[in-house]
XYZ file of C-alpha atoms in Angstrom:
195
model
C 0.269 0.229 0.122
C 1.134 3.518 -0.582
C 2.486 6.011 -3.074
C 2.975 4.009 -6.544
C 4.545 6.747 -8.761
C 6.784 4.769 -10.461
C 5.522 1.076 -9.742
C 7.435 0.806 -6.534
C 4.500 -1.662 -5.280
C 4.852 -3.953 -7.907
C 1.258 -4.665 -8.857
C 1.429 -4.003 -12.287
C 0.162 -0.301 -12.097
C 1.535 3.330 -10.804
C -1.810 3.709 -8.987
C -1.354 5.187 -5.446
C -2.954 2.363 -3.434
C -4.337 2.836 0.584
C -5.210 -0.891 1.014
C -2.101 -3.884 0.765
C -1.934 -5.324 -3.097
C -0.761 -8.438 -4.153
C 3.008 -7.837 -6.038
C 2.619 -9.758 -9.288
C 4.631 -10.242 -12.213
C 4.277 -9.401 -15.452
C 1.818 -12.232 -16.370
C -0.228 -11.529 -13.389
C 1.074 -14.073 -11.297
C 2.231 -13.695 -7.517
C 5.756 -13.133 -6.554
C 6.415 -15.799 -4.499
C 9.250 -17.856 -2.457
C 10.429 -14.246 -1.338
C 12.251 -14.082 2.039
C 13.739 -10.620 2.292
C 12.281 -7.280 0.929
C 14.210 -3.826 1.127
C 12.279 -0.642 0.233
C 13.723 2.518 -0.200
C 12.693 5.710 -2.145
C 10.756 5.109 -5.423
C 12.116 1.095 -5.788
C 11.482 -2.155 -3.423
C 13.759 -4.996 -4.512
C 12.935 -8.367 -3.513
C 15.172 -11.579 -2.292
C 13.994 -15.341 -3.089
C 14.718 -18.412 -1.186
C 16.477 -19.513 -4.444
C 19.029 -16.449 -4.487
C 17.814 -14.342 -6.872
C 16.827 -10.741 -7.297
C 13.568 -8.764 -8.192
C 12.962 -5.606 -8.111
C 10.481 -2.815 -9.391
C 10.039 0.901 -9.402
C 11.861 3.963 -10.310
C 15.385 2.833 -12.535
C 16.474 5.972 -14.208
C 19.873 4.815 -12.343
C 19.800 1.581 -13.710
C 19.197 0.445 -9.532
C 16.500 -2.249 -10.175
C 19.929 -4.202 -11.926
C 17.954 -5.720 -15.290
C 20.401 -4.078 -17.228
C 18.456 -1.181 -18.159
C 17.145 2.345 -17.082
C 12.933 1.398 -17.664
C 10.811 1.995 -14.856
C 9.117 -0.912 -14.159
C 5.884 -1.370 -12.275
C 6.123 -5.538 -12.046
C 9.181 -7.015 -10.716
C 11.662 -7.886 -13.067
C 14.753 -10.002 -12.379
C 18.021 -8.563 -11.464
C 20.669 -9.934 -14.175
C 24.383 -10.174 -15.051
C 25.652 -8.214 -17.633
C 25.201 -11.114 -20.329
C 21.903 -11.615 -19.695
C 22.060 -14.260 -17.239
C 20.464 -14.801 -13.728
C 21.873 -13.071 -10.832
C 22.155 -15.389 -8.444
C 23.722 -16.430 -4.492
C 22.337 -13.640 -3.051
C 21.564 -13.769 0.815
C 21.497 -10.126 1.521
C 20.240 -7.188 0.069
C 20.343 -2.836 0.701
C 19.065 -0.356 -1.006
C 20.455 3.227 -1.067
C 20.012 6.102 -2.521
C 19.314 4.741 -6.519
C 21.443 2.028 -5.953
C 21.324 -1.292 -4.505
C 23.776 -3.883 -3.025
C 23.583 -7.468 -2.759
C 25.477 -9.948 -0.601
C 26.570 -13.353 -2.167
C 26.627 -16.796 -0.238
C 30.408 -16.500 -1.026
C 30.794 -13.328 1.320
C 31.264 -11.115 -1.723
C 29.465 -8.103 -2.167
C 27.998 -6.852 -5.541
C 26.092 -3.410 -6.622
C 23.829 -1.869 -9.111
C 22.966 1.681 -10.050
C 24.116 5.340 -9.515
C 28.063 5.908 -8.658
C 28.256 9.475 -8.847
C 30.246 9.445 -5.126
C 32.177 5.810 -6.233
C 29.101 3.989 -3.662
C 29.057 0.928 -5.681
C 32.766 0.275 -4.061
C 33.767 -1.028 -7.867
C 36.939 1.531 -8.328
C 34.986 3.666 -10.901
C 32.389 6.427 -10.883
C 30.256 5.441 -13.906
C 26.515 4.091 -13.460
C 26.085 0.153 -13.591
C 22.680 -1.413 -15.098
C 23.605 -4.766 -13.541
C 25.638 -5.637 -10.733
C 29.236 -5.427 -10.531
C 31.782 -6.828 -7.868
C 32.732 -5.113 -4.643
C 36.698 -4.644 -4.824
C 39.018 -3.083 -2.696
C 42.088 -0.897 -4.003
C 45.340 -2.920 -4.502
C 47.019 -1.789 -1.865
C 43.941 -3.168 0.214
C 42.686 -5.488 -1.834
C 44.356 -8.535 0.654
C 43.163 -6.983 3.635
C 39.297 -6.773 2.456
C 39.276 -10.042 0.464
C 41.062 -12.207 3.592
C 37.499 -12.311 5.226
C 34.279 -12.588 4.266
C 31.431 -9.851 4.276
C 28.762 -10.427 6.729
C 26.504 -7.599 6.269
C 26.111 -4.299 4.270
C 24.138 -1.624 4.442
C 23.414 1.440 1.801
C 22.991 5.450 2.941
C 22.165 8.002 0.275
C 24.950 7.541 -1.422
C 27.544 5.608 0.552
C 27.528 1.885 1.459
C 28.679 0.024 4.511
C 30.499 -3.323 5.043
C 30.574 -5.515 7.896
C 33.525 -8.718 7.445
C 33.649 -11.176 9.728
C 36.698 -10.613 11.595
C 34.950 -7.514 13.107
C 36.186 -4.749 10.259
C 34.031 -2.476 9.174
C 34.513 -0.909 5.806
C 32.891 2.245 4.106
C 32.675 3.563 0.065
C 31.257 6.573 -1.519
C 30.191 10.058 -0.304
C 32.527 10.872 2.335
C 31.261 14.448 3.310
C 31.453 15.404 6.967
C 33.649 12.361 7.365
C 30.907 9.252 7.111
C 33.456 6.740 5.805
C 35.260 6.906 9.289
C 38.770 6.860 7.158
C 39.996 10.417 8.776
C 39.429 12.287 6.004
C 36.758 13.238 3.610
C 37.638 11.943 0.662
C 35.165 9.995 -1.700
C 35.760 6.359 -2.382
C 35.066 4.652 -4.945
C 36.484 1.608 -3.419
C 36.153 0.489 0.529
C 38.624 1.697 2.792
C 38.652 0.374 6.416
C 37.223 2.607 8.974
C 39.383 3.455 11.522
C 39.237 4.637 15.311
C 41.447 7.881 14.655
């Protein structure tokens, strides 16, 4: 229920709803097997029990991860750049026009707006399909040593919790929000420090 201007309710319409409506696929069947949902701003992301991801709503920055920038009023499946199904996902988080995915192998991927480096792939390039998060060469070994346990996407920055208890962050570093002792935006994850 609620605001549905971009189709973020996933019922095949852009009609505001004051009562709950069922999320449906393009063929009208109900979306099923969902074990996780993340709604933010103008889109909704659904994690299915088989590790695949579906998304609906605003897609102007490619944040739905389906390879397009077309808004969707029914959920579309997140795909790899080659069109194959993106799978193995165990966690999702959605930020300001981008989505982050945690995979069962402990790796993180992201799609959508990347103007502050929030996707963590070392670029400022918008991605319409998920790309893997990578640490800069100087930190790659430390970032890659242990698995990621949790992810959280903010408006323009992403925070990563690793299984060794360390915290890393990428993206907009205005006011020092990445916690690395600087105010420099980071397009790769940097470790949060104690000062």
